[in-house]
Amino acid sequence: MDYIVEPGKISGEIAVYGAKNCALALLGASVLTPNEIVLKNCPCIEDVNNMLKILKLMGKNVHIEGNKVSISGHLSTTSVPKELAKLLRGSSLLLGSTLARYGNIKLPLPGGCAIGARPLDIHLDGLRKLGVVVCQQGNTLNCFGIPKGNVYTLRSKSVGATENLLCACALAKGHSTLINCATEPEVVALEKMLSSMGARIDGIGTSILQVCGVDSLSGTQFTVIPDRIVAATYLSCALASDGELFVDNCNPTHLYEFLKIIKNSCKLNVYENSIRVANSSLKICGEIITGPYPAFATDIQPLVLSLSVLSKNSITIVQENMFESRLEKQCEELSKMGAEIVVHNNKAMVVGGNLCGATVRALDLRGGAGLVVASLGAKGPSRICGIENISRGYCD
Ligand code: EPU
């Protein structure tokens, strides 16, 4: 199926649902205990549904009631089903928890968005440092050993590696220090959920985590944080189409860098848990450089790239520092709509102007959302193919 997008104002009120990347990390951590984990505000999206299917096939009891999901029981196998693992990057988030609780895991290499090579070397290097034996056979990782506390410095701030290593350390024998950890809000949410289960973690929200391993963890109830990327998507849709939109149930502090970039392009009201945009006249300009939190989020980059190409008489430089294949391919799609972009070495120079509706392809999740944003501000309808990439991370 394709989307046909007819330009029109995106206006009204909308609430943001739970963050995909938070829910996936919390679901991965549910393996740490046989006791019941109840997640509220869990988003009903393809990636989360597939992660729940994986947990179910591995023996967990999974009960879904609207946006409330409960998971309990022991794993009956530590072998992650291949066909499902391939569908999402989040399947790799079972590594740390399954090793910590069961001492082994067989993980087919995970899939996910084709935005770069996305190696797992930091995850595996860190696990080795905790005493785990890692063997790769073809496209499958076989890991053995109950993690033991140690000191480990992540070569770069990886969200997934921080999450996996934290789960591994939570039940490890002894004390661990993890240095150069990612501090994305989704990572901090995991730190908080683990603490509520009885994990002993110092340094929550910082890049140095001290973890004192415990023998067992209890169940808990936890609310998935609002999806900051979805909030940015809704706001971008309104900005591109000159709509007036009230976005509720979001956390504006998680969107600080994005709000800084759009604030000169609209009337912006920021409240405690909500944001309103109106009267947009796009003037995105200057330099946008992605990096680990709190720097500008790579997942918001394709949205702002679209807003830049729609900013008449503006020049914007967009530099993608996180995923090496993300920017160039997206620029190619936008060029089909008439965007003026020169891109080289993950740096794009965008000359804003008018876009015309065209047939374009959603090559990945956020890139697809970026094309919806661009289409809303274009002249004439657009056809967006590859929308299965969009439904992986967006409800409705
Ligand atoms: N990296 C390595 N080796 C590793 C791990 C990461 O070189 O072992 C590199 C990556 O290639 C990348 C950088 O480190 O260049 C950052 O990757 P990170 O590990 O932080 O990303 P991730 O955990 O694979 C999560 C989100 C992504 C989001 C990034 C960055 C999940 C399931 N995915 O991925 O979300 O872009 O963090 O914030 O949490 C999305 O939702 O569309 C999405 C791609």
Short mmCIF file of C-alpha atoms and ligand atoms in Angstrom, two decimals:
data_model
loop_
_atom_site.label_atom_id
_atom_site.label_comp_id
_atom_site.label_asym_id
_atom_site.label_seq_id
_atom_site.Cartn_x
_atom_site.Cartn_y
_atom_site.Cartn_z
CA MET A 1 0.00 0.00 0.00
CA ASP A 2 1.02 3.58 -0.63
CA TYR A 3 -0.01 6.85 0.98
CA ILE A 4 -1.46 9.58 -1.19
CA VAL A 5 -0.86 12.89 0.60
CA GLU A 6 -2.96 15.84 -0.45
CA PRO A 7 -1.51 19.05 1.00
CA GLY A 8 -3.84 20.53 3.63
CA LYS A 9 -3.56 22.15 7.03
CA ILE A 10 -2.83 19.80 9.91
CA SER A 11 -4.74 21.43 12.74
CA GLY A 12 -6.47 20.53 15.99
CA GLU A 13 -5.38 18.69 19.10
CA ILE A 14 -3.53 15.42 19.37
CA ALA A 15 -1.98 13.43 22.21
CA VAL A 16 1.38 11.72 21.85
CA TYR A 17 1.53 8.01 22.68
CA GLY A 18 4.32 6.03 24.36
CA ALA A 19 7.81 5.97 22.85
CA LYS A 20 8.70 2.98 20.69
CA ASN A 21 12.33 3.02 21.75
CA CYS A 22 11.40 3.22 25.43
CA ALA A 23 8.83 0.39 25.18
CA LEU A 24 11.31 -1.87 23.35
CA ALA A 25 14.00 -1.37 26.00
CA LEU A 26 11.53 -2.01 28.84
CA LEU A 27 10.18 -5.13 27.11
CA GLY A 28 13.75 -6.39 26.69
CA ALA A 29 14.31 -5.84 30.42
CA SER A 30 11.15 -7.79 31.33
CA VAL A 31 13.22 -10.98 30.86
CA LEU A 32 15.19 -10.07 34.00
CA THR A 33 12.38 -11.30 36.24
CA PRO A 34 9.65 -13.96 36.12
CA ASN A 35 7.48 -11.57 38.16
CA GLU A 36 4.88 -9.40 36.49
CA ILE A 37 5.98 -6.26 34.66
CA VAL A 38 3.07 -3.99 33.76
CA LEU A 39 3.77 -1.34 31.15
CA LYS A 40 1.26 1.46 30.76
CA ASN A 41 1.10 3.79 27.73
CA CYS A 42 2.66 1.05 25.58
CA PRO A 43 2.29 2.07 21.91
CA CYS A 44 0.35 -0.17 19.55
CA ILE A 45 2.86 -0.21 16.67
CA GLU A 46 4.43 -2.90 14.52
CA ASP A 47 7.85 -3.00 16.24
CA VAL A 48 6.28 -3.35 19.69
CA ASN A 49 3.83 -6.01 18.47
CA ASN A 50 6.74 -7.97 17.01
CA MET A 51 8.75 -7.68 20.24
CA LEU A 52 5.73 -8.96 22.19
CA LYS A 53 5.41 -11.88 19.75
CA ILE A 54 9.10 -12.70 20.33
CA LEU A 55 8.63 -12.70 24.12
CA LYS A 56 5.55 -14.91 23.78
CA LEU A 57 7.34 -17.40 21.53
CA MET A 58 10.22 -17.51 24.01
CA GLY A 59 7.81 -18.53 26.77
CA LYS A 60 6.68 -15.33 28.46
CA ASN A 61 3.02 -14.81 29.34
CA VAL A 62 1.94 -11.66 27.53
CA HIS A 63 -1.38 -9.99 28.22
CA ILE A 64 -2.45 -6.92 26.25
CA GLU A 65 -5.32 -4.68 27.31
CA GLY A 66 -5.38 -1.54 25.17
CA ASN A 67 -2.17 0.32 25.93
CA LYS A 68 -1.47 -1.74 29.04
CA VAL A 69 0.78 -4.73 28.58
CA SER A 70 1.71 -7.26 31.26
CA ILE A 71 4.54 -9.74 30.93
CA SER A 72 5.35 -12.51 33.38
CA GLY A 73 6.81 -16.00 33.71
CA HIS A 74 10.08 -17.67 32.76
CA LEU A 75 11.55 -18.09 29.30
CA SER A 76 11.12 -21.59 27.92
CA THR A 77 13.91 -21.01 25.38
CA THR A 78 16.78 -18.56 25.08
CA SER A 79 16.77 -18.88 21.32
CA VAL A 80 15.29 -15.73 19.72
CA PRO A 81 13.01 -16.60 16.76
CA LYS A 82 14.88 -15.68 13.59
CA GLU A 83 12.09 -14.44 11.34
CA LEU A 84 10.87 -11.97 13.97
CA ALA A 85 14.35 -10.92 15.18
CA LYS A 86 15.16 -9.88 11.62
CA LEU A 87 12.27 -7.42 11.59
CA LEU A 88 13.49 -5.04 14.26
CA ARG A 89 16.64 -3.67 15.83
CA GLY A 90 14.92 -3.84 19.22
CA SER A 91 15.30 -7.64 19.26
CA SER A 92 18.96 -7.06 20.17
CA LEU A 93 17.73 -5.62 23.47
CA LEU A 94 17.17 -9.17 24.71
CA LEU A 95 20.92 -9.79 24.89
CA GLY A 96 21.81 -8.30 28.27
CA SER A 97 18.70 -9.37 30.15
CA THR A 98 18.62 -12.96 28.85
CA LEU A 99 22.31 -13.47 29.65
CA ALA A 100 21.90 -11.97 33.12
CA ARG A 101 18.92 -14.19 33.95
CA TYR A 102 19.69 -17.42 32.02
CA GLY A 103 23.41 -17.32 31.18
CA ASN A 104 23.01 -17.90 27.44
CA ILE A 105 21.25 -16.60 24.34
CA LYS A 106 21.08 -17.43 20.65
CA LEU A 107 20.32 -14.21 18.80
CA PRO A 108 19.95 -13.96 15.01
CA LEU A 109 21.45 -10.64 13.90
CA PRO A 110 18.69 -8.05 14.29
CA GLY A 111 17.08 -6.07 11.49
CA GLY A 112 15.65 -2.55 11.67
CA CYS A 113 15.93 0.55 9.54
CA ALA A 114 18.57 0.51 6.79
CA ILE A 115 20.19 3.76 7.89
CA GLY A 116 23.74 2.50 8.31
CA ALA A 117 25.81 -0.57 9.13
CA ARG A 118 24.67 -0.50 12.77
CA PRO A 119 27.24 -2.92 14.18
CA LEU A 120 26.85 -4.54 17.63
CA ASP A 121 30.55 -4.35 18.53
CA ILE A 122 30.06 -2.14 21.61
CA HIS A 123 27.32 -4.43 22.96
CA LEU A 124 29.50 -7.51 22.45
CA ASP A 125 32.76 -5.94 23.58
CA GLY A 126 31.05 -4.80 26.79
CA LEU A 127 29.51 -8.23 27.40
CA ARG A 128 32.92 -9.85 26.90
CA LYS A 129 34.34 -7.46 29.48
CA LEU A 130 31.65 -8.78 31.85
CA GLY A 131 32.93 -12.32 31.24
CA VAL A 132 30.45 -13.47 28.59
CA VAL A 133 31.73 -15.66 25.73
CA VAL A 134 30.45 -14.46 22.36
CA CYS A 135 30.64 -16.56 19.17
CA GLN A 136 29.19 -15.53 15.85
CA GLN A 137 28.16 -18.37 13.54
CA GLY A 138 26.96 -17.03 10.23
CA ASN A 139 24.21 -14.57 11.03
CA THR A 140 23.64 -15.83 14.57
CA LEU A 141 25.25 -14.78 17.82
CA ASN A 142 25.73 -17.47 20.46
CA CYS A 143 26.56 -16.00 23.86
CA PHE A 144 27.27 -17.90 27.10
CA GLY A 145 28.06 -16.98 30.68
CA ILE A 146 26.49 -15.17 33.62
CA PRO A 147 27.87 -11.60 33.59
CA LYS A 148 30.30 -10.60 36.34
CA GLY A 149 30.81 -7.00 37.49
CA ASN A 150 33.62 -4.99 35.89
CA VAL A 151 34.55 -1.53 34.65
CA TYR A 152 33.76 -0.81 31.01
CA THR A 153 34.08 2.32 28.90
CA LEU A 154 31.82 2.41 25.83
CA ARG A 155 33.83 3.50 22.76
CA SER A 156 30.94 5.78 21.81
CA LYS A 157 27.58 6.60 23.35
CA SER A 158 25.31 3.84 22.10
CA VAL A 159 21.68 3.74 23.26
CA GLY A 160 21.24 0.00 22.72
CA ALA A 161 24.64 -0.97 24.15
CA THR A 162 24.01 1.10 27.28
CA GLU A 163 20.62 -0.59 27.70
CA ASN A 164 21.99 -4.10 27.18
CA LEU A 165 24.99 -3.63 29.45
CA LEU A 166 22.88 -2.04 32.15
CA CYS A 167 20.51 -5.04 32.14
CA ALA A 168 23.49 -7.41 32.21
CA CYS A 169 25.01 -5.57 35.19
CA ALA A 170 21.73 -5.39 37.13
CA LEU A 171 21.91 -9.13 37.96
CA ALA A 172 25.68 -9.55 37.56
CA LYS A 173 27.82 -10.86 40.40
CA GLY A 174 29.56 -7.84 41.93
CA HIS A 175 29.89 -4.18 41.12
CA SER A 176 30.11 -2.61 37.65
CA THR A 177 30.99 0.83 36.37
CA LEU A 178 29.78 1.74 32.89
CA ILE A 179 31.50 4.83 31.49
CA ASN A 180 30.41 6.96 28.50
CA CYS A 181 26.80 5.73 28.63
CA ALA A 182 24.04 7.19 26.46
CA THR A 183 21.69 9.53 28.33
CA GLU A 184 18.71 9.55 25.96
CA PRO A 185 15.37 9.87 27.84
CA GLU A 186 14.54 6.27 26.83
CA VAL A 187 17.73 5.02 28.52
CA VAL A 188 16.93 7.02 31.66
CA ALA A 189 13.42 5.51 31.71
CA LEU A 190 14.99 2.03 31.68
CA GLU A 191 17.31 3.02 34.55
CA LYS A 192 14.25 4.15 36.52
CA MET A 193 12.25 1.00 35.77
CA LEU A 194 15.15 -1.22 36.81
CA SER A 195 15.50 0.75 40.05
CA SER A 196 11.81 0.26 40.74
CA MET A 197 12.44 -3.51 40.34
CA GLY A 198 15.15 -3.40 43.00
CA ALA A 199 18.25 -2.83 40.84
CA ARG A 200 20.98 -0.82 42.57
CA ILE A 201 22.04 1.89 40.13
CA ASP A 202 23.85 5.13 40.94
CA GLY A 203 24.27 7.95 38.45
CA ILE A 204 20.80 7.67 36.85
CA GLY A 205 20.54 10.15 33.97
CA THR A 206 24.30 10.60 33.71
CA SER A 207 26.93 9.04 31.47
CA ILE A 208 28.59 7.09 34.32
CA LEU A 209 26.50 4.33 35.84
CA GLN A 210 27.53 2.44 38.94
CA VAL A 211 25.63 -0.81 39.25
CA CYS A 212 25.76 -3.17 42.19
CA GLY A 213 24.41 -6.53 40.98
CA VAL A 214 21.54 -8.06 42.98
CA ASP A 215 20.39 -11.72 43.15
CA SER A 216 16.90 -11.14 41.81
CA LEU A 217 14.56 -8.41 40.64
CA SER A 218 10.88 -7.93 41.45
CA GLY A 219 7.99 -7.07 39.17
CA THR A 220 6.87 -3.47 38.71
CA GLN A 221 4.41 -1.13 37.04
CA PHE A 222 5.92 1.51 34.80
CA THR A 223 4.62 4.10 32.34
CA VAL A 224 6.33 4.32 28.95
CA ILE A 225 7.52 7.92 28.38
CA PRO A 226 5.90 9.96 25.57
CA ASP A 227 7.51 9.55 22.15
CA ARG A 228 9.57 12.69 21.51
CA ILE A 229 10.05 11.78 17.84
CA VAL A 230 6.30 11.39 17.32
CA ALA A 231 5.74 14.77 19.01
CA ALA A 232 8.29 16.34 16.66
CA THR A 233 6.58 14.63 13.72
CA TYR A 234 3.15 16.06 14.55
CA LEU A 235 4.61 19.54 15.10
CA SER A 236 6.52 19.32 11.80
CA CYS A 237 3.34 18.32 9.96
CA ALA A 238 1.59 21.42 11.33
CA LEU A 239 4.55 23.67 10.49
CA ALA A 240 4.85 22.36 6.93
CA SER A 241 1.15 22.91 6.28
CA ASP A 242 0.69 26.17 8.21
CA GLY A 243 -1.73 24.46 10.57
CA GLU A 244 -2.51 25.27 14.18
CA LEU A 245 -1.82 22.28 16.37
CA PHE A 246 -1.89 21.53 20.09
CA VAL A 247 0.27 18.52 20.90
CA ASP A 248 -0.55 17.07 24.30
CA ASN A 249 1.15 14.47 26.53
CA CYS A 250 4.69 15.27 25.49
CA ASN A 251 7.76 16.30 27.40
CA PRO A 252 9.06 19.61 25.97
CA THR A 253 12.40 19.26 27.78
CA HIS A 254 13.11 16.19 25.61
CA LEU A 255 12.52 18.38 22.54
CA TYR A 256 14.69 21.33 23.54
CA GLU A 257 17.00 21.30 20.49
CA PHE A 258 14.10 20.83 18.07
CA LEU A 259 12.07 23.65 19.64
CA LYS A 260 15.13 25.93 19.43
CA ILE A 261 15.29 25.32 15.68
CA ILE A 262 11.58 25.87 14.95
CA LYS A 263 10.93 28.77 17.30
CA ASN A 264 11.58 31.48 14.68
CA SER A 265 9.29 29.75 12.19
CA CYS A 266 5.99 29.95 14.10
CA LYS A 267 4.11 31.15 17.13
CA LEU A 268 5.24 28.62 19.68
CA ASN A 269 3.75 28.06 23.12
CA VAL A 270 5.45 25.57 25.37
CA TYR A 271 3.63 24.29 28.47
CA GLU A 272 4.59 21.66 31.03
CA ASN A 273 3.28 18.65 29.07
CA SER A 274 2.16 20.16 25.80
CA ILE A 275 3.18 22.39 22.91
CA ARG A 276 1.13 24.59 20.58
CA VAL A 277 2.27 25.82 17.17
CA ALA A 278 0.45 28.30 14.92
CA ASN A 279 1.02 30.94 12.19
CA SER A 280 3.96 29.17 10.65
CA SER A 281 6.23 30.85 8.18
CA LEU A 282 9.14 28.48 7.76
CA LYS A 283 12.58 30.04 8.31
CA ILE A 284 14.76 27.09 9.25
CA CYS A 285 18.38 28.07 8.65
CA GLY A 286 21.87 27.76 10.06
CA GLU A 287 23.52 24.48 11.02
CA ILE A 288 21.82 21.36 12.33
CA ILE A 289 24.24 18.76 13.63
CA THR A 290 23.02 15.45 15.00
CA GLY A 291 24.61 13.73 17.99
CA PRO A 292 23.85 11.73 21.12
CA TYR A 293 21.37 13.30 23.58
CA PRO A 294 21.17 16.15 24.54
CA ALA A 295 22.45 17.10 21.05
CA PHE A 296 20.03 17.25 18.12
CA ALA A 297 18.39 13.81 17.67
CA THR A 298 19.20 11.88 14.49
CA ASP A 299 15.60 10.62 14.39
CA ILE A 300 14.31 14.21 14.12
CA GLN A 301 16.82 15.09 11.40
CA PRO A 302 14.69 13.87 8.44
CA LEU A 303 11.75 15.93 9.74
CA VAL A 304 13.79 19.11 9.99
CA LEU A 305 15.43 18.38 6.64
CA SER A 306 11.94 18.54 5.11
CA LEU A 307 11.16 21.76 6.95
CA SER A 308 14.47 23.20 5.64
CA VAL A 309 13.67 22.42 2.01
CA LEU A 310 10.33 24.18 2.51
CA SER A 311 11.93 27.30 4.10
CA LYS A 312 11.92 29.79 1.25
CA ASN A 313 15.10 31.85 0.72
CA SER A 314 16.91 30.07 3.55
CA ILE A 315 20.11 28.08 3.54
CA THR A 316 20.47 25.25 6.04
CA ILE A 317 23.40 22.94 6.60
CA VAL A 318 22.40 19.52 7.93
CA GLN A 319 25.12 17.26 9.23
CA GLU A 320 24.26 13.66 10.13
CA ASN A 321 26.79 12.26 12.57
CA MET A 322 25.00 9.13 13.80
CA PHE A 323 23.93 6.97 10.84
CA GLU A 324 26.00 7.04 7.67
CA SER A 325 23.28 6.09 5.15
CA ARG A 326 20.48 8.23 6.50
CA LEU A 327 21.00 11.64 4.90
CA GLU A 328 22.05 10.94 1.34
CA LYS A 329 19.17 8.60 0.45
CA GLN A 330 16.63 10.95 2.02
CA CYS A 331 18.01 13.88 0.00
CA GLU A 332 17.57 11.81 -3.18
CA GLU A 333 13.88 11.28 -2.38
CA LEU A 334 13.34 14.98 -1.60
CA SER A 335 15.07 15.92 -4.87
CA LYS A 336 12.28 14.07 -6.70
CA MET A 337 9.97 16.74 -5.26
CA GLY A 338 12.21 19.51 -6.58
CA ALA A 339 14.28 20.12 -3.43
CA GLU A 340 17.59 21.89 -4.01
CA ILE A 341 20.13 19.97 -1.96
CA VAL A 342 23.82 19.29 -2.37
CA VAL A 343 25.01 16.44 -0.20
CA HIS A 344 28.49 15.13 0.44
CA ASN A 345 30.00 13.11 3.29
CA ASN A 346 26.84 13.15 5.41
CA LYS A 347 26.57 16.92 5.16
CA ALA A 348 23.80 18.57 3.14
CA MET A 349 23.43 22.13 2.01
CA VAL A 350 19.76 22.89 1.54
CA VAL A 351 18.45 25.86 -0.39
CA GLY A 352 14.82 26.25 0.65
CA GLY A 353 12.07 26.85 -1.91
CA ASN A 354 8.95 25.30 -3.36
CA LEU A 355 8.29 21.57 -3.58
CA CYS A 356 6.00 19.78 -6.03
CA GLY A 357 4.13 16.61 -5.21
CA ALA A 358 5.87 13.50 -6.58
CA THR A 359 6.12 9.75 -6.15
CA VAL A 360 8.69 9.05 -3.44
CA ARG A 361 9.72 6.07 -1.31
CA ALA A 362 9.85 5.75 2.47
CA LEU A 363 13.24 4.07 2.81
CA ASP A 364 13.14 3.95 6.60
CA LEU A 365 10.80 4.89 9.42
CA ARG A 366 11.79 8.49 10.16
CA GLY A 367 12.72 9.16 6.53
CA GLY A 368 9.17 8.10 5.64
CA ALA A 369 7.75 10.51 8.21
CA GLY A 370 9.98 13.22 6.75
CA LEU A 371 8.45 12.61 3.32
CA VAL A 372 4.94 12.99 4.76
CA VAL A 373 6.03 16.34 6.22
CA ALA A 374 7.50 17.46 2.87
CA SER A 375 4.37 16.33 0.98
CA LEU A 376 2.15 18.40 3.25
CA GLY A 377 4.02 21.53 2.27
CA ALA A 378 4.30 20.71 -1.45
CA LYS A 379 2.17 21.87 -4.36
CA GLY A 380 -0.05 19.00 -5.50
CA PRO A 381 -0.48 15.47 -4.19
CA SER A 382 2.34 13.03 -3.52
CA ARG A 383 2.44 9.26 -3.50
CA ILE A 384 4.58 7.74 -0.76
CA CYS A 385 5.54 4.11 -1.36
CA GLY A 386 7.04 1.75 1.20
CA ILE A 387 4.69 2.83 3.97
CA GLU A 388 5.25 -0.41 5.89
CA ASN A 389 8.41 1.35 7.06
CA ILE A 390 6.28 4.13 8.56
CA SER A 391 3.79 1.88 10.37
CA ARG A 392 6.67 0.22 12.23
CA GLY A 393 6.83 3.27 14.45
CA TYR A 394 3.64 5.33 14.07
CA CYS A 395 0.06 4.46 15.13
CA ASP A 396 -2.61 5.54 12.63
N1 EPU B 1 27.25 1.86 17.12
C1 EPU B 1 28.40 1.14 16.87
N2 EPU B 1 28.55 -0.05 17.53
C2 EPU B 1 27.61 -0.52 18.40
C3 EPU B 1 26.43 0.23 18.63
C4 EPU B 1 26.29 1.44 17.97
O1 EPU B 1 29.25 1.54 16.10
O2 EPU B 1 27.81 -1.59 18.96
C5 EPU B 1 27.07 3.15 16.42
C6 EPU B 1 25.90 3.11 15.44
O3 EPU B 1 26.24 2.55 14.21
C7 EPU B 1 25.53 4.57 15.36
C8 EPU B 1 25.80 5.09 16.77
O4 EPU B 1 26.71 4.15 17.36
O5 EPU B 1 26.42 5.20 14.48
C9 EPU B 1 24.59 5.23 17.65
O6 EPU B 1 23.85 4.03 17.65
P1 EPU B 1 22.99 3.55 18.89
O7 EPU B 1 23.52 2.25 19.37
O8 EPU B 1 22.89 4.66 19.87
O9 EPU B 1 21.59 3.32 18.23
P2 EPU B 1 20.61 2.09 18.44
O10 EPU B 1 20.58 1.71 19.86
O11 EPU B 1 20.85 1.07 17.43
C10 EPU B 1 18.55 3.60 19.01
C11 EPU B 1 17.17 3.75 18.44
C12 EPU B 1 17.26 4.46 17.09
C13 EPU B 1 17.94 5.80 17.29
C14 EPU B 1 19.31 5.62 17.93
C15 EPU B 1 20.03 6.91 18.25
C16 EPU B 1 16.10 1.81 19.36
C17 EPU B 1 15.45 0.49 19.13
N3 EPU B 1 16.55 2.46 18.30
O12 EPU B 1 19.23 2.78 18.08
O13 EPU B 1 15.94 4.66 16.65
O14 EPU B 1 18.10 6.44 16.05
O15 EPU B 1 19.16 4.87 19.17
O16 EPU B 1 19.26 7.71 19.08
O17 EPU B 1 16.16 2.26 20.50
C18 EPU B 1 14.17 4.88 15.13
O18 EPU B 1 13.41 4.87 16.09
O19 EPU B 1 13.78 5.13 13.96
C19 EPU B 1 15.58 4.58 15.34
C20 EPU B 1 16.41 4.30 14.34
#
